[in-house]
PDB file of C-alpha atoms in Angstrom:
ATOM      1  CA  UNK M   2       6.394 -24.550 -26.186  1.00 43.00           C
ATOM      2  CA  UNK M   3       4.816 -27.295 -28.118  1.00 50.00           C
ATOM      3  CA  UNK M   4       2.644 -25.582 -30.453  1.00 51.00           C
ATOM      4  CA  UNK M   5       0.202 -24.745 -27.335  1.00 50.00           C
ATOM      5  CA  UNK M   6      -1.730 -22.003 -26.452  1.00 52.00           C
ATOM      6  CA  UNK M   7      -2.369 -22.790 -23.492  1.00 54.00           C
ATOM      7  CA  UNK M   8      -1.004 -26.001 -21.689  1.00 53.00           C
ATOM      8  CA  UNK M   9      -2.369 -29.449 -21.980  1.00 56.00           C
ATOM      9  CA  UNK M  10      -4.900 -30.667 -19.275  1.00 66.00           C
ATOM     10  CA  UNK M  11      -2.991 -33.836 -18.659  1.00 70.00           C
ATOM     11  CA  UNK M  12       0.730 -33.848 -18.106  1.00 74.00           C
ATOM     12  CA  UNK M  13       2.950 -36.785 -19.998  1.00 75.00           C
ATOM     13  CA  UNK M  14       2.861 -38.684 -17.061  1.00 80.00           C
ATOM     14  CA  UNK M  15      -0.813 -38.666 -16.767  1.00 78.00           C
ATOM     15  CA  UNK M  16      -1.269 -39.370 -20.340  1.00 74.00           C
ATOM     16  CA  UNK M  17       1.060 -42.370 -20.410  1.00 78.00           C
ATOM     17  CA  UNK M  18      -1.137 -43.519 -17.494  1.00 79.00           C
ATOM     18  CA  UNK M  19      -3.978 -43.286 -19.670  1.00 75.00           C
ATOM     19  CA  UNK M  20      -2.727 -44.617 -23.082  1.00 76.00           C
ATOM     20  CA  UNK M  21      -1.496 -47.942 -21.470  1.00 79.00           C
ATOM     21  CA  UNK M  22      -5.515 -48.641 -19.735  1.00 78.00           C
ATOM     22  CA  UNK M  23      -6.890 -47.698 -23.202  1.00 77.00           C
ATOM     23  CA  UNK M  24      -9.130 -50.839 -24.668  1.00 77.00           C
ATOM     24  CA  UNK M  25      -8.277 -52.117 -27.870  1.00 76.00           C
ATOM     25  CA  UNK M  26     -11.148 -50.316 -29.010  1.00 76.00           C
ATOM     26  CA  UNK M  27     -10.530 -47.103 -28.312  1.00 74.00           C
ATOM     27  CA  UNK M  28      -7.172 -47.597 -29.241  1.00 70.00           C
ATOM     28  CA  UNK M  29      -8.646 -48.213 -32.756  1.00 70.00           C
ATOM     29  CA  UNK M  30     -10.742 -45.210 -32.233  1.00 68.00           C
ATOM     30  CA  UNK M  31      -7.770 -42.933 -31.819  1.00 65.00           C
ATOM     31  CA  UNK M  32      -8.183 -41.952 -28.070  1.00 57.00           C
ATOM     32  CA  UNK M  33      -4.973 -41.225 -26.644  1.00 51.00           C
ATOM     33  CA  UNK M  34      -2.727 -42.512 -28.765  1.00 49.00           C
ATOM     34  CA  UNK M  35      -1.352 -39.205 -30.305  1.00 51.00           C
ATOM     35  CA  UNK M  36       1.927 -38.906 -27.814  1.00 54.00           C
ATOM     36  CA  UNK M  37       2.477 -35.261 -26.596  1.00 54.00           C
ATOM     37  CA  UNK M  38       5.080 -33.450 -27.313  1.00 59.00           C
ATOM     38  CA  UNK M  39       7.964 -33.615 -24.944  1.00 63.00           C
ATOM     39  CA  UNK M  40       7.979 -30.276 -23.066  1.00 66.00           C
ATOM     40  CA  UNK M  41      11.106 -28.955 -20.465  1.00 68.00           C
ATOM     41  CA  UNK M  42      10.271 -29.442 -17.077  1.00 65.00           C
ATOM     42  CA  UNK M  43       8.509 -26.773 -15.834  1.00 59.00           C
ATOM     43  CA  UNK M  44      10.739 -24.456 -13.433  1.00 61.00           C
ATOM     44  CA  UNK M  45       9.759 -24.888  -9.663  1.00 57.00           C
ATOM     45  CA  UNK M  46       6.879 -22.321  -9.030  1.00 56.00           C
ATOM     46  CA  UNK M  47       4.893 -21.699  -5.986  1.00 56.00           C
ATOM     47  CA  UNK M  48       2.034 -19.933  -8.213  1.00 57.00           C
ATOM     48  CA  UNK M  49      -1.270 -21.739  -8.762  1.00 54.00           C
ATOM     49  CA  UNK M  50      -0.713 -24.026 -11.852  1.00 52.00           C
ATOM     50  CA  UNK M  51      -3.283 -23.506 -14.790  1.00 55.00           C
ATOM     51  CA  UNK M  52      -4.075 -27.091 -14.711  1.00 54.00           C
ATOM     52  CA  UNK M  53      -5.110 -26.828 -11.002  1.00 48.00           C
ATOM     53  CA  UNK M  54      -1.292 -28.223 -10.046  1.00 53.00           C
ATOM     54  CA  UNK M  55      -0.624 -31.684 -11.532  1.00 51.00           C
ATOM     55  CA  UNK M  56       2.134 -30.645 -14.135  1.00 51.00           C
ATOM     56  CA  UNK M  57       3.837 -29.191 -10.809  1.00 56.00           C
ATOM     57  CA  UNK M  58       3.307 -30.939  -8.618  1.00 59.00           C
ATOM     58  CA  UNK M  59       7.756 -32.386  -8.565  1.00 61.00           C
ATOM     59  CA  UNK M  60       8.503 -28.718  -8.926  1.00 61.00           C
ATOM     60  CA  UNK M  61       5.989 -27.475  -6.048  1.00 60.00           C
ATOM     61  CA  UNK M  62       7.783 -30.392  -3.556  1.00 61.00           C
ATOM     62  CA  UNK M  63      11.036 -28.725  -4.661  1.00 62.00           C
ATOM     63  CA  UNK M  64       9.868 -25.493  -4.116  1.00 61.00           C
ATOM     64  CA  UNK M  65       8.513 -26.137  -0.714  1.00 64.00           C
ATOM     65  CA  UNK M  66      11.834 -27.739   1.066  1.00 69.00           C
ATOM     66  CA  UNK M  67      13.192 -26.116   4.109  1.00 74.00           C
ATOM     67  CA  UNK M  68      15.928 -25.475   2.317  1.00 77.00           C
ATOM     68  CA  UNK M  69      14.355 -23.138  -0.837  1.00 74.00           C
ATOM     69  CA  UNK M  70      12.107 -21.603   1.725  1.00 76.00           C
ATOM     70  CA  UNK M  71      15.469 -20.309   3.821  1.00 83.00           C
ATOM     71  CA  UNK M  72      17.328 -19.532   0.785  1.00 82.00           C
ATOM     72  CA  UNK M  73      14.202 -17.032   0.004  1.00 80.00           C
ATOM     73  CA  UNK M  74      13.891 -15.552   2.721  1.00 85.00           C
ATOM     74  CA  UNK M  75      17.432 -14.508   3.142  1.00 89.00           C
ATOM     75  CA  UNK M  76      17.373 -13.376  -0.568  1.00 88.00           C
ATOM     76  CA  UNK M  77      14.144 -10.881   0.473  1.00 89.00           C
ATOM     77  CA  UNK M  78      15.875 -10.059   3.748  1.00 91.00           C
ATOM     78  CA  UNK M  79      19.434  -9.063   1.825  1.00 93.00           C
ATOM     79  CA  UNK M  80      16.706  -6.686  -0.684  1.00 92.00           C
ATOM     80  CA  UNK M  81      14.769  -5.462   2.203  1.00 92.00           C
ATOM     81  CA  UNK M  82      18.163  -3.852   3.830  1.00 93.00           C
ATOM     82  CA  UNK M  83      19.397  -2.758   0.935  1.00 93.00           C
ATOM     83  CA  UNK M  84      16.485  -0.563   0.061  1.00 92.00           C
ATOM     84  CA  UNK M  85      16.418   0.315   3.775  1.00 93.00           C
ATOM     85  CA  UNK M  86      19.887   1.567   3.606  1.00 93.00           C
ATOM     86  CA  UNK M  87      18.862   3.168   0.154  1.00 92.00           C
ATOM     87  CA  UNK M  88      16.003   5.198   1.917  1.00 91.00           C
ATOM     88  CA  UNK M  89      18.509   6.135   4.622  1.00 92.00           C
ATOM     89  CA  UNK M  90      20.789   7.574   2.297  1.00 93.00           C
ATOM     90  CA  UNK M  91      18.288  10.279   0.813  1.00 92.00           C
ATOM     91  CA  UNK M  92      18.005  13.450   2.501  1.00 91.00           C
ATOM     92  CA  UNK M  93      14.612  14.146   1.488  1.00 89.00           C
ATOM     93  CA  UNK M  94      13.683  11.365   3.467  1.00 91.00           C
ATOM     94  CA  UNK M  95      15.359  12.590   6.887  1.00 92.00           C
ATOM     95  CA  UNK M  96      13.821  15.972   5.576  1.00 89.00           C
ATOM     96  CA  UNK M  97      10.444  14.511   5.647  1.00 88.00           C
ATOM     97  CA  UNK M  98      11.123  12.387   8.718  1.00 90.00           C
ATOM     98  CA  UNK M  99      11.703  15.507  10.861  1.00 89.00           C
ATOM     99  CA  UNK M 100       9.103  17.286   9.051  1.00 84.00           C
ATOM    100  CA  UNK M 101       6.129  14.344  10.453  1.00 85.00           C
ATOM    101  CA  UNK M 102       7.787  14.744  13.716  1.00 87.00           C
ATOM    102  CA  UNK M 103       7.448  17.968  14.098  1.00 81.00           C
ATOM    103  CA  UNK M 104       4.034  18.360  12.745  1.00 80.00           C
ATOM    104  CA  UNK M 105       2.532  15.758  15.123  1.00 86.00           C
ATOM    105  CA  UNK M 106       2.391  18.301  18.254  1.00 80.00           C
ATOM    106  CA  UNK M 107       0.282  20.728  15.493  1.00 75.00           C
ATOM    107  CA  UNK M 108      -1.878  17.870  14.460  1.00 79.00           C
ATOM    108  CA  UNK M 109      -2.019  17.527  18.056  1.00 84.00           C
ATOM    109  CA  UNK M 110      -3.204  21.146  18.999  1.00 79.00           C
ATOM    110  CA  UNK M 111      -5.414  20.817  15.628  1.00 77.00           C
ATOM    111  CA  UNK M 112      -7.692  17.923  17.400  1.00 80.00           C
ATOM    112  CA  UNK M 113      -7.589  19.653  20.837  1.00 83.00           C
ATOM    113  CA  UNK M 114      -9.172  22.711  18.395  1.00 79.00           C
ATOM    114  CA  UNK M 115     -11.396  20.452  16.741  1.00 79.00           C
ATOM    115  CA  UNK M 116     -13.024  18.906  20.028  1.00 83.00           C
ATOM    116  CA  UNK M 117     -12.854  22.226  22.487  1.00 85.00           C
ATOM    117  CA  UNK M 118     -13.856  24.489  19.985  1.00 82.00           C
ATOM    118  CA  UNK M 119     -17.781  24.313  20.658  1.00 84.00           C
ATOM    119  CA  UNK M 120     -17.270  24.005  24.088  1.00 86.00           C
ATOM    120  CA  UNK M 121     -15.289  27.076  24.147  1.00 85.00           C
ATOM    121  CA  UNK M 122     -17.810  29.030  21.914  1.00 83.00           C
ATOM    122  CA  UNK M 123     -21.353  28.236  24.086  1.00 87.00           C
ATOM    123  CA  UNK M 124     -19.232  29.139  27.172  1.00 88.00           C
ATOM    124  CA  UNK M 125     -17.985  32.251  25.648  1.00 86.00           C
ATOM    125  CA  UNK M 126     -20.640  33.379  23.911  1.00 85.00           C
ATOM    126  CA  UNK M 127     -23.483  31.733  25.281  1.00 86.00           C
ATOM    127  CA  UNK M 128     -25.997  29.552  23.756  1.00 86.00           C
ATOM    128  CA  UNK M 129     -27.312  31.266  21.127  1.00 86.00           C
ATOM    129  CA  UNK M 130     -23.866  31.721  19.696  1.00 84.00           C
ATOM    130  CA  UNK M 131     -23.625  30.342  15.722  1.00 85.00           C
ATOM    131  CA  UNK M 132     -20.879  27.393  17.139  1.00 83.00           C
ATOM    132  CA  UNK M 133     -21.579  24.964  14.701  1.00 82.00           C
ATOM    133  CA  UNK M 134     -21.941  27.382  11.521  1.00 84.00           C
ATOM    134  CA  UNK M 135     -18.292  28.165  12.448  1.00 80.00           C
ATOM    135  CA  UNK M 136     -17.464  24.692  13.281  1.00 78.00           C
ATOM    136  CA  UNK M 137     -18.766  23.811   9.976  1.00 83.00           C
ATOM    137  CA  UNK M 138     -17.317  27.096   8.045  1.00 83.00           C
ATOM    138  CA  UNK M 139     -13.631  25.861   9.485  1.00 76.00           C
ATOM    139  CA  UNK M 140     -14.154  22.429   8.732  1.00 80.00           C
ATOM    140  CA  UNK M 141     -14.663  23.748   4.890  1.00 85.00           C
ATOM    141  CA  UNK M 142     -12.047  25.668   4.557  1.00 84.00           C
ATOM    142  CA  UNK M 143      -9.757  22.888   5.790  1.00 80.00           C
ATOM    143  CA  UNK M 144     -11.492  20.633   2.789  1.00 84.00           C
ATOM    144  CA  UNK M 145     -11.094  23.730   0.394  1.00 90.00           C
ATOM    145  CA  UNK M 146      -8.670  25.459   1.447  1.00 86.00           C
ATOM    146  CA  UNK M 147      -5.887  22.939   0.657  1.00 83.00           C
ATOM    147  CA  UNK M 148      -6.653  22.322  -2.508  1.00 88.00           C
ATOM    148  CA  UNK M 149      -7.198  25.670  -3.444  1.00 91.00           C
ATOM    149  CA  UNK M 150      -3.269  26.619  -1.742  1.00 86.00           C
ATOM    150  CA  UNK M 151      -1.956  23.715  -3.582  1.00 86.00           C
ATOM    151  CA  UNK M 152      -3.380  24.964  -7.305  1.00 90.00           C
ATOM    152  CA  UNK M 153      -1.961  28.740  -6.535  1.00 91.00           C
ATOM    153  CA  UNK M 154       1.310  27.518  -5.263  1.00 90.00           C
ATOM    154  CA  UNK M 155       1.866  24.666  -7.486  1.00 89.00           C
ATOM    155  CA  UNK M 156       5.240  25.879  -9.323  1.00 91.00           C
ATOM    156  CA  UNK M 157       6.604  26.358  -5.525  1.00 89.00           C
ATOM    157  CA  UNK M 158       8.963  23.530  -3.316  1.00 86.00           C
ATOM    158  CA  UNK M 159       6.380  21.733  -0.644  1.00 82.00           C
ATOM    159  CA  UNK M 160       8.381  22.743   2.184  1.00 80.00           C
ATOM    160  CA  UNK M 161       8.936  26.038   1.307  1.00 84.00           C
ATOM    161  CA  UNK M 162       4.911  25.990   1.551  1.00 84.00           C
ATOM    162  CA  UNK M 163       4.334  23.822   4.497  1.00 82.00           C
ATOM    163  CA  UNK M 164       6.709  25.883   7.111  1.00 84.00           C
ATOM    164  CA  UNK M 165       5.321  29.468   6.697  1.00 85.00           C
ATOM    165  CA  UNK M 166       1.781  26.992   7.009  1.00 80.00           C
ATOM    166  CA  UNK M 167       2.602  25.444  10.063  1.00 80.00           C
ATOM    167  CA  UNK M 168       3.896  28.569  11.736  1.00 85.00           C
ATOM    168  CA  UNK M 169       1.353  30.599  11.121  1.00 83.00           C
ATOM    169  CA  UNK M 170      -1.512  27.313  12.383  1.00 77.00           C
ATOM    170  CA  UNK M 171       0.737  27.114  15.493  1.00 79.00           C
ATOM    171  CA  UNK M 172       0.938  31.032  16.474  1.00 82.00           C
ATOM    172  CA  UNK M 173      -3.107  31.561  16.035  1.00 77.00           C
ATOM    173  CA  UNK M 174      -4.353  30.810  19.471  1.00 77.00           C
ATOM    174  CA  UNK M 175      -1.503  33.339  20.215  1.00 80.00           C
ATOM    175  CA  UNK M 176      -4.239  36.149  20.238  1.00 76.00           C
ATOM    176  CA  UNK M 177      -6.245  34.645  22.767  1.00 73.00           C
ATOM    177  CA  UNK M 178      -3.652  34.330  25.006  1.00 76.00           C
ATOM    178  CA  UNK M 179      -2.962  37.652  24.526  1.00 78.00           C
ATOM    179  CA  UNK M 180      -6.502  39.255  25.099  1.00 77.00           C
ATOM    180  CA  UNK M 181      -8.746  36.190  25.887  1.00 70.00           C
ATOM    181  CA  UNK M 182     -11.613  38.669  26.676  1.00 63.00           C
TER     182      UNK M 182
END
């Protein structure tokens, strides 16, 4: 770091360039003649440069071969499986996995509710029936409700939550089955 802030706008290259155009006049003048400081190469980067890439531009060639590109990519692929076989190894995760699986049939049913509810309410009860005060009464307490479970069983396991949940959400069309009348 040669006493900068920030780096130069011109790299040594570029300032060499310069110094040997400069007149006789502005030499006399002082323009350019200061040499910079001699600064490490910078390491090979493929992020933007602050000076808009000409200090990196050697290192961004580098950086760009065939070669880096493969040797990156196999790096990230060797991290990627190792996390993968990381994830595999936790039990909460195969916990959870079977969890989503078995909750897609009741998110399943919960849509089927969602869209055949009305319906099933004018042709029920007729017309004049209140279906979309208790459309919009279930579609509260499935904004509330949640949160409100979650706050009074906070000091509880999830799952321990989620199964009695999910039982009781698939056995309550039970009762129309059972006396649909």
């Amino acid at each position: 770091s040669g006493g900068y802030s920030s780096p130069p706008p011109f790299t040594p290259a570029e300032l060499a360039s310069l110094r040997d155009r400069a007149t006789a006049e502005e030499r006399t003048r002082g323009f350019l003649i200061a040499r910079a400081p001699k600064a490490k190469p910078p390491l090979p980067s493929l992020a933007p440069s602050p000076i808009f890439g000409r200090a990196n531009v050697e290192a961004l060639e580098k950086a760009t071969s065939p070669k880096s590109w493969l040797a990156a990519a196999s790096a990230s692929l060797l991290r990627a499986a190792e996390n993968i076989r990381d994830l595999c190894a936790l039990r909460e995760f195969w916990r959870a996995l079977w969890l989503s699986i078995c909750l897609i049939l009741l998110s399943k049913q919960w849509g089927d509710m969602d869209q055949l509810l009305p319906a099933f309410l004018e042709r029920h009860f007729g017309v004049n029936s209140p279906i979309f005060t208790i459309h919009s009464i279930n579609m509260w307490v499935c904004m509330v409700g949640p949160s409100v479970a979650a706050s009074l069983t906070a000091h509880l396991d999830d799952f321990r939550v989620m199964l009695p949940g999910m039982w009781l959400m698939a056995f309550s069309p039970v009762w129309l089955a059972y006396d649909p009348g």
